[in-house]
Amino acid sequence: MQAAVALEVGARRAYLPWMRIFISSLISNFAAERRAVRRAVETLRFEAVMAEDFGAQPSSPQVACLQGLRSSDWVVLVLGEDYGAVQPVSGLSATHEEYREARNTKPIFAFVQEGTSPGPEQAAFIAEVQAWQGGLFRGGFRDADDLQAAVIRALHDYTLTSATGPVDEQEIIARAVALLPQESRNTVEGPFIDIAVAGGPRQQLLRPVQMEAPDLADRLLQEALFGADRFFDRAAGTDSGLDGPDLVIAQQRGPSFRLGEDGSMTVRLLATEPRNRDVFGLPAIIEETVQQRIATALGFAAAQLEQIDRTERITHVAIAVRIAGSDYLGWRTRAEHAASPNSMTMGMGGDQRGPVTAFRRRASLRLDRTSLVEDLVVPLRRQWSSR
């Protein structure tokens, strides 16, 4: 079976560069498990990068390991019962340091030993790893043989997934921008904020028959009404149906959601808060409201990707955001508007503000959402201050 796996992956070498895979774990009392991971990596004709092979180094073992990790493409992380010695500067174990170093830059394949009783530090480390959605595989193992088989399966599956196509940042960003609705006129309930998410490598995630299935629309409607990142009004009516190949769910003159076969999504939300008829004041774009709307849309998109792409074929996402129908509105913080609700600098009309974009690893939608929202909101605010 291992030979067949190696043969199949070897046939696809034209699509992938030579992979260097860093093996991160405790060394003491884990020799058998580390040898098992090495065998798995080399079975697939990749190169194992291990501390045991570094030899004499002018730098400390800690620095040598981090340099080896940085020069690698993927990371296999193996966690057992023990946390390991704490490093003097970071206060973390060497394995924990390696995980933190790799987390935002490399695919991580994490394996946790079953049937053990980790102490508080190791239990917290394991919980941190299991909560991170960027790891392309997270699983358990019983012994060294079980670990070897699990690593082979995980690396093999990801190799085939990576052969789908390259990640083209500019192409994905262009698709996200193209998803934004083109109209920019005011409506009674406007202005709107449109948030589009496109994924890559581009591929079909949902077949046409799945797009037509009532249970897909029902699930999306339930999430939009009652989910953690809900944005539909439970008191308002809702329409759903296909618009070409896309599934669209919308509330009249209110929020809407569009889903494509490739997992692309567009969420339209009101950009302003409901007006309090008892408090007179000029309408404005409130920065905190924009932040909350974008965060909600990104959380909703992340949840849907987890449902329709459970094996994480989509590895990267581009986000495009535009505020439509905001020609003459000013931009203010909530405190600024409360202090002076009847006086502000107004826009000059024309609605020429273009979309702002960001490109990230897919996991950022959920676990780095705060920073991602900031990186979108600040350029939006600048569009108002520059006019």
Coordinates of C-alpha atoms in Angstrom, one line a residue:
M1 CA 0.0 0.0 0.0
Q2 CA 2.8 2.4 0.8
A3 CA 4.5 1.7 -2.5
A4 CA 1.3 2.5 -4.3
V5 CA 0.9 5.8 -2.5
A6 CA 4.5 6.8 -3.3
L7 CA 4.0 5.8 -6.9
E8 CA 0.9 7.9 -7.3
V9 CA 2.4 11.0 -5.6
G10 CA 5.6 10.5 -7.6
A11 CA 3.5 10.6 -10.8
R12 CA 2.4 14.1 -9.9
R13 CA 5.9 15.5 -9.1
A14 CA 5.5 17.9 -12.1
Y15 CA 2.9 19.8 -10.2
L16 CA 4.7 20.2 -6.9
P17 CA 8.2 21.4 -5.9
W18 CA 10.4 19.1 -3.8
M19 CA 8.8 19.3 -0.3
R20 CA 10.9 19.7 2.8
I21 CA 8.9 18.7 5.9
F22 CA 10.0 19.7 9.4
I23 CA 9.2 17.2 12.1
S24 CA 8.4 19.0 15.4
S25 CA 8.0 17.1 18.6
L26 CA 9.8 16.3 21.9
I27 CA 13.0 14.3 21.2
S28 CA 13.3 12.5 24.5
N29 CA 11.1 9.5 24.9
F30 CA 9.7 10.1 21.4
A31 CA 12.4 8.4 19.3
A32 CA 10.1 5.7 17.9
E33 CA 7.4 8.2 16.9
R34 CA 10.0 10.5 15.2
R35 CA 11.4 7.6 13.2
A36 CA 7.9 6.7 12.2
V37 CA 7.2 10.2 10.9
R38 CA 10.5 10.1 9.0
R39 CA 9.6 6.8 7.3
A40 CA 6.2 8.3 6.3
V41 CA 7.8 11.4 4.8
E42 CA 10.4 9.5 2.9
T43 CA 7.9 6.9 1.7
L44 CA 6.2 9.8 -0.2
R45 CA 9.7 10.8 -1.5
F46 CA 9.8 14.1 0.4
E47 CA 12.7 15.3 2.6
A48 CA 12.5 15.0 6.4
V49 CA 14.0 17.9 8.3
M50 CA 14.9 16.8 11.9
A51 CA 17.0 18.1 14.7
E52 CA 18.8 14.8 14.9
D53 CA 20.4 15.5 11.4
F54 CA 21.6 19.1 12.1
G55 CA 25.0 18.1 13.4
A56 CA 27.4 20.7 14.9
Q57 CA 26.0 24.2 14.6
P58 CA 27.5 27.6 15.4
S59 CA 24.1 28.7 16.9
S60 CA 22.1 27.2 19.8
P61 CA 19.9 24.1 19.2
Q62 CA 16.9 26.3 19.6
V63 CA 18.0 28.7 16.8
A64 CA 19.1 25.8 14.6
C65 CA 15.6 24.2 14.9
L66 CA 13.8 27.4 14.1
Q67 CA 16.1 27.9 11.1
G68 CA 15.4 24.4 9.9
L69 CA 11.6 25.0 10.3
R70 CA 11.8 28.3 8.3
S71 CA 13.6 26.6 5.4
S72 CA 10.9 23.9 5.3
D73 CA 7.6 23.9 3.3
W74 CA 5.3 21.9 5.7
V75 CA 5.4 21.0 9.4
V76 CA 4.4 17.7 11.0
L77 CA 3.6 18.4 14.7
V78 CA 3.5 15.4 17.1
L79 CA 2.2 16.0 20.6
G80 CA 2.3 13.6 23.5
E81 CA 1.9 13.7 27.2
D82 CA 4.9 15.9 28.2
Y83 CA 5.3 19.6 27.5
G84 CA 9.1 19.8 27.5
A85 CA 11.6 22.2 28.9
V86 CA 10.6 25.9 28.9
Q87 CA 12.8 28.2 26.9
P88 CA 14.2 31.2 28.9
V89 CA 13.0 34.1 26.7
S90 CA 9.7 33.0 25.4
G91 CA 8.5 30.9 28.4
L92 CA 7.4 28.2 25.9
S93 CA 8.7 24.8 25.2
A94 CA 10.8 24.3 22.0
T95 CA 7.9 22.5 20.3
H96 CA 5.5 25.2 21.2
E97 CA 7.9 27.9 19.9
E98 CA 8.1 26.0 16.6
Y99 CA 4.3 25.7 16.3
R100 CA 3.9 29.5 16.9
E101 CA 6.6 30.2 14.3
A102 CA 4.9 28.1 11.7
R103 CA 1.3 28.8 12.4
N104 CA 0.8 31.8 10.1
T105 CA 3.1 30.8 7.3
K106 CA 3.1 27.0 6.7
P107 CA 0.6 24.1 6.5
I108 CA 0.7 22.2 9.8
F109 CA -0.3 18.6 10.2
A110 CA -0.9 18.0 13.9
F111 CA -1.1 14.6 15.6
V112 CA -2.0 14.1 19.3
Q113 CA -1.2 10.9 21.1
E114 CA -4.3 9.2 22.5
G115 CA -4.7 7.5 25.9
T116 CA -2.4 9.9 27.8
S117 CA -2.8 12.4 30.6
P118 CA -1.1 15.6 29.7
G119 CA -0.3 18.2 32.4
P120 CA -1.8 21.7 32.5
E121 CA 0.8 23.3 30.1
Q122 CA 0.6 20.5 27.6
A123 CA -3.2 20.3 27.8
A124 CA -3.3 24.1 27.0
F125 CA -0.9 23.7 24.1
I126 CA -3.0 20.8 22.7
A127 CA -6.1 22.9 23.0
E128 CA -4.5 25.8 21.2
V129 CA -3.5 23.6 18.3
Q130 CA -6.9 22.0 18.0
A131 CA -8.6 25.4 18.0
W132 CA -6.4 26.6 15.1
Q133 CA -8.2 26.2 11.8
G134 CA -5.1 26.7 9.7
G135 CA -3.9 23.1 10.3
L136 CA -4.8 21.1 7.3
F137 CA -5.0 17.9 9.3
R138 CA -5.6 17.2 13.0
G139 CA -5.8 13.7 14.2
G140 CA -4.9 11.2 16.9
F141 CA -2.6 8.2 17.0
R142 CA -2.1 5.2 19.4
D143 CA 1.5 4.1 18.7
A144 CA 4.3 4.6 16.2
D145 CA 2.9 2.4 13.5
D146 CA -0.5 4.1 13.7
L147 CA 1.3 7.5 13.5
Q148 CA 3.2 6.5 10.4
A149 CA 0.1 5.4 8.6
A150 CA -1.8 8.6 9.7
V151 CA 1.0 10.9 8.4
I152 CA 1.2 9.1 5.1
R153 CA -2.6 9.5 4.6
A154 CA -2.5 13.2 5.6
L155 CA 0.5 14.2 3.4
H156 CA -0.8 12.1 0.5
D157 CA -4.3 13.7 0.6
Y158 CA -2.8 17.2 0.8
T159 CA -0.4 16.5 -2.0
L160 CA -3.3 15.5 -4.3
T161 CA -5.3 18.6 -3.2
S162 CA -2.3 20.9 -3.9
A163 CA -2.1 19.4 -7.4
T164 CA -5.5 21.0 -8.2
G165 CA -3.9 24.3 -9.2
P166 CA -1.7 27.1 -8.1
V167 CA -2.8 30.0 -5.9
D168 CA -2.9 33.1 -8.0
E169 CA -3.4 36.1 -5.6
Q170 CA -4.3 38.6 -8.3
E171 CA -6.7 36.3 -10.0
I172 CA -8.5 35.6 -6.7
I173 CA -8.7 39.2 -5.8
A174 CA -10.1 40.1 -9.2
R175 CA -12.8 37.4 -8.7
A176 CA -13.7 38.9 -5.3
V177 CA -14.0 42.4 -6.8
A178 CA -16.2 41.0 -9.7
L179 CA -18.6 39.5 -7.1
L180 CA -19.6 42.9 -5.8
P181 CA -22.9 44.2 -7.0
Q182 CA -22.5 47.0 -9.6
E183 CA -25.3 49.3 -8.6
S184 CA -24.4 52.1 -6.3
R185 CA -27.6 54.1 -5.9
N186 CA -29.4 54.9 -2.7
T187 CA -32.4 52.9 -1.7
V188 CA -34.9 53.6 1.1
E189 CA -33.0 51.3 3.5
G190 CA -29.5 52.1 2.2
P191 CA -26.7 52.6 2.2
F192 CA -25.4 49.0 1.9
I193 CA -22.1 47.4 2.6
D194 CA -21.2 44.6 0.3
I195 CA -18.6 42.0 1.4
A196 CA -17.4 39.4 -1.2
V197 CA -15.2 36.4 -0.5
A198 CA -13.5 34.4 -3.3
G199 CA -11.3 31.3 -2.6
G200 CA -8.4 29.7 -4.3
P201 CA -7.2 27.6 -5.9
R202 CA -10.4 28.0 -7.9
Q203 CA -12.4 24.8 -8.2
Q204 CA -16.0 23.5 -8.1
L205 CA -17.1 22.7 -4.6
L206 CA -20.8 22.3 -5.2
R207 CA -22.5 20.5 -8.1
P208 CA -25.5 22.0 -9.8
V209 CA -27.8 19.4 -8.2
Q210 CA -26.5 20.4 -4.8
M211 CA -27.2 24.1 -5.5
E212 CA -30.8 23.2 -6.3
A213 CA -31.3 21.0 -3.2
P214 CA -33.8 22.6 -0.8
D215 CA -31.7 21.5 2.2
L216 CA -28.8 23.7 1.2
A217 CA -31.0 26.8 1.1
D218 CA -32.7 25.8 4.3
R219 CA -29.4 25.4 6.1
L220 CA -28.1 28.7 4.9
L221 CA -31.3 30.4 5.9
Q222 CA -31.1 28.9 9.4
E223 CA -27.5 30.1 9.8
A224 CA -28.5 33.6 8.6
L225 CA -31.4 33.8 11.0
F226 CA -30.1 31.9 14.1
G227 CA -26.3 31.2 13.7
A228 CA -23.4 32.7 15.6
D229 CA -23.0 35.3 12.8
R230 CA -26.6 35.9 11.9
F231 CA -27.6 39.0 10.0
F232 CA -31.2 38.3 8.8
D233 CA -34.2 39.9 10.5
R234 CA -36.4 37.1 12.0
A235 CA -39.5 39.3 11.5
A236 CA -38.9 39.9 7.8
G237 CA -39.9 37.7 4.9
T238 CA -37.2 35.9 2.9
D239 CA -37.0 34.8 -0.7
S240 CA -34.5 32.2 -2.1
G241 CA -33.8 30.8 -5.5
L242 CA -31.2 30.4 -8.2
D243 CA -29.9 33.3 -10.2
G244 CA -28.1 31.6 -13.0
P245 CA -25.9 29.0 -11.3
D246 CA -25.8 31.0 -8.0
L247 CA -28.0 30.5 -5.0
V248 CA -29.4 33.8 -3.6
I249 CA -31.3 34.3 -0.3
A250 CA -32.6 37.8 0.3
Q251 CA -34.9 39.9 2.4
Q252 CA -36.8 42.6 0.7
R253 CA -34.8 45.9 0.6
G254 CA -32.6 44.4 3.3
P255 CA -29.6 41.9 3.7
S256 CA -28.9 39.2 1.2
F257 CA -26.5 36.3 0.5
R258 CA -25.2 34.8 -2.7
L259 CA -23.3 31.5 -3.0
G260 CA -21.5 30.2 -6.1
E261 CA -20.6 26.7 -7.1
D262 CA -16.9 27.5 -6.4
G263 CA -17.7 28.6 -2.8
S264 CA -17.6 32.3 -3.6
M265 CA -19.9 34.4 -1.5
T266 CA -21.3 37.9 -1.3
V267 CA -23.1 39.3 1.7
R268 CA -25.0 42.6 1.5
L269 CA -25.8 44.3 4.8
L270 CA -27.1 47.7 5.8
A271 CA -24.2 50.0 6.4
T272 CA -26.0 52.1 9.0
E273 CA -27.8 51.4 12.2
P274 CA -31.6 51.7 12.4
R275 CA -32.5 55.3 13.1
N276 CA -34.0 56.2 16.4
R277 CA -37.0 58.4 15.6
D278 CA -36.9 59.9 19.1
V279 CA -33.4 61.3 18.4
F280 CA -32.8 63.8 15.7
G281 CA -29.5 63.7 13.8
L282 CA -28.0 63.5 10.4
P283 CA -27.4 60.0 8.9
A284 CA -23.8 59.0 8.8
I285 CA -21.5 56.0 8.2
I286 CA -20.5 54.9 11.7
E287 CA -17.1 53.2 11.9
E288 CA -18.0 50.7 14.6
T289 CA -21.1 49.6 12.7
V290 CA -19.0 49.0 9.6
Q291 CA -16.5 47.0 11.6
Q292 CA -19.3 44.9 13.1
R293 CA -21.0 44.3 9.7
I294 CA -17.7 43.1 8.1
A295 CA -16.9 40.8 11.0
T296 CA -20.3 39.3 10.9
A297 CA -20.1 38.6 7.1
L298 CA -16.6 37.1 7.4
G299 CA -17.7 34.9 10.3
F300 CA -20.7 33.7 8.3
A301 CA -18.5 33.0 5.2
A302 CA -16.0 31.0 7.3
A303 CA -18.8 28.9 8.7
Q304 CA -20.2 28.1 5.3
L305 CA -16.7 27.2 3.9
E306 CA -16.3 24.7 6.7
Q307 CA -19.6 23.1 5.7
I308 CA -19.1 22.9 2.0
D309 CA -15.3 22.3 2.0
R310 CA -14.5 20.2 5.0
T311 CA -11.2 18.9 3.6
E312 CA -10.0 22.5 3.0
R313 CA -9.3 22.3 -0.7
I314 CA -9.7 26.1 -0.6
T315 CA -6.5 27.3 1.1
H316 CA -6.6 31.1 0.5
V317 CA -9.3 33.8 0.3
A318 CA -9.6 37.3 -1.1
I319 CA -12.1 39.7 0.4
A320 CA -13.5 42.8 -1.4
V321 CA -15.6 45.4 0.4
R322 CA -17.5 48.3 -1.0
I323 CA -20.1 50.7 0.6
A324 CA -22.8 51.5 -1.9
G325 CA -25.3 54.3 -1.9
S326 CA -23.3 56.5 0.4
D327 CA -22.9 59.5 -1.8
Y328 CA -23.5 62.3 0.6
L329 CA -22.9 60.7 4.0
G330 CA -20.1 61.5 6.3
W331 CA -17.9 59.0 8.2
R332 CA -17.7 59.2 12.0
T333 CA -17.0 57.1 15.0
R334 CA -19.9 56.5 17.3
A335 CA -18.5 58.9 19.9
E336 CA -18.0 61.7 17.3
H337 CA -21.6 61.3 16.1
A338 CA -23.0 61.3 19.6
A339 CA -21.1 64.5 20.4
S340 CA -22.3 66.4 17.3
P341 CA -25.2 64.5 15.6
N342 CA -26.5 67.5 13.7
S343 CA -23.2 68.8 12.2
M344 CA -20.7 67.0 10.0
T345 CA -18.7 67.2 6.8
M346 CA -20.7 65.6 4.0
G347 CA -19.5 63.9 0.9
M348 CA -19.7 65.5 -2.5
G349 CA -21.7 62.7 -4.2
G350 CA -20.8 60.6 -7.2
D351 CA -20.2 57.4 -5.2
Q352 CA -16.7 56.9 -6.8
R353 CA -15.2 55.1 -3.9
G354 CA -13.8 51.8 -5.1
P355 CA -13.6 48.5 -3.3
V356 CA -10.9 47.7 -0.8
T357 CA -9.4 44.2 -0.8
A358 CA -7.3 41.8 1.3
F359 CA -5.7 38.5 0.6
R360 CA -5.2 35.9 3.4
R361 CA -4.9 32.3 4.3
R362 CA -8.4 30.9 4.7
A363 CA -8.0 30.4 8.5
S364 CA -7.8 34.2 9.0
L365 CA -11.5 34.4 8.4
R366 CA -12.1 32.9 11.8
L367 CA -9.0 33.2 13.9
D368 CA -7.5 36.4 12.8
R369 CA -10.7 38.2 12.0
T370 CA -10.1 41.3 14.2
S371 CA -6.9 42.2 12.3
L372 CA -8.5 41.4 9.0
V373 CA -11.4 43.7 9.7
E374 CA -9.1 46.5 10.7
D375 CA -7.1 46.1 7.4
L376 CA -10.4 46.5 5.5
V377 CA -12.0 49.3 7.6
V378 CA -8.9 51.6 7.7
P379 CA -8.7 52.0 3.8
L380 CA -12.5 52.5 3.7
R381 CA -12.2 55.3 6.3
R382 CA -9.4 56.9 4.3
Q383 CA -11.7 57.1 1.2
W384 CA -13.9 59.5 3.2
S385 CA -11.2 61.6 4.8
S386 CA -9.5 62.1 1.4
R387 CA -12.5 63.7 -0.2

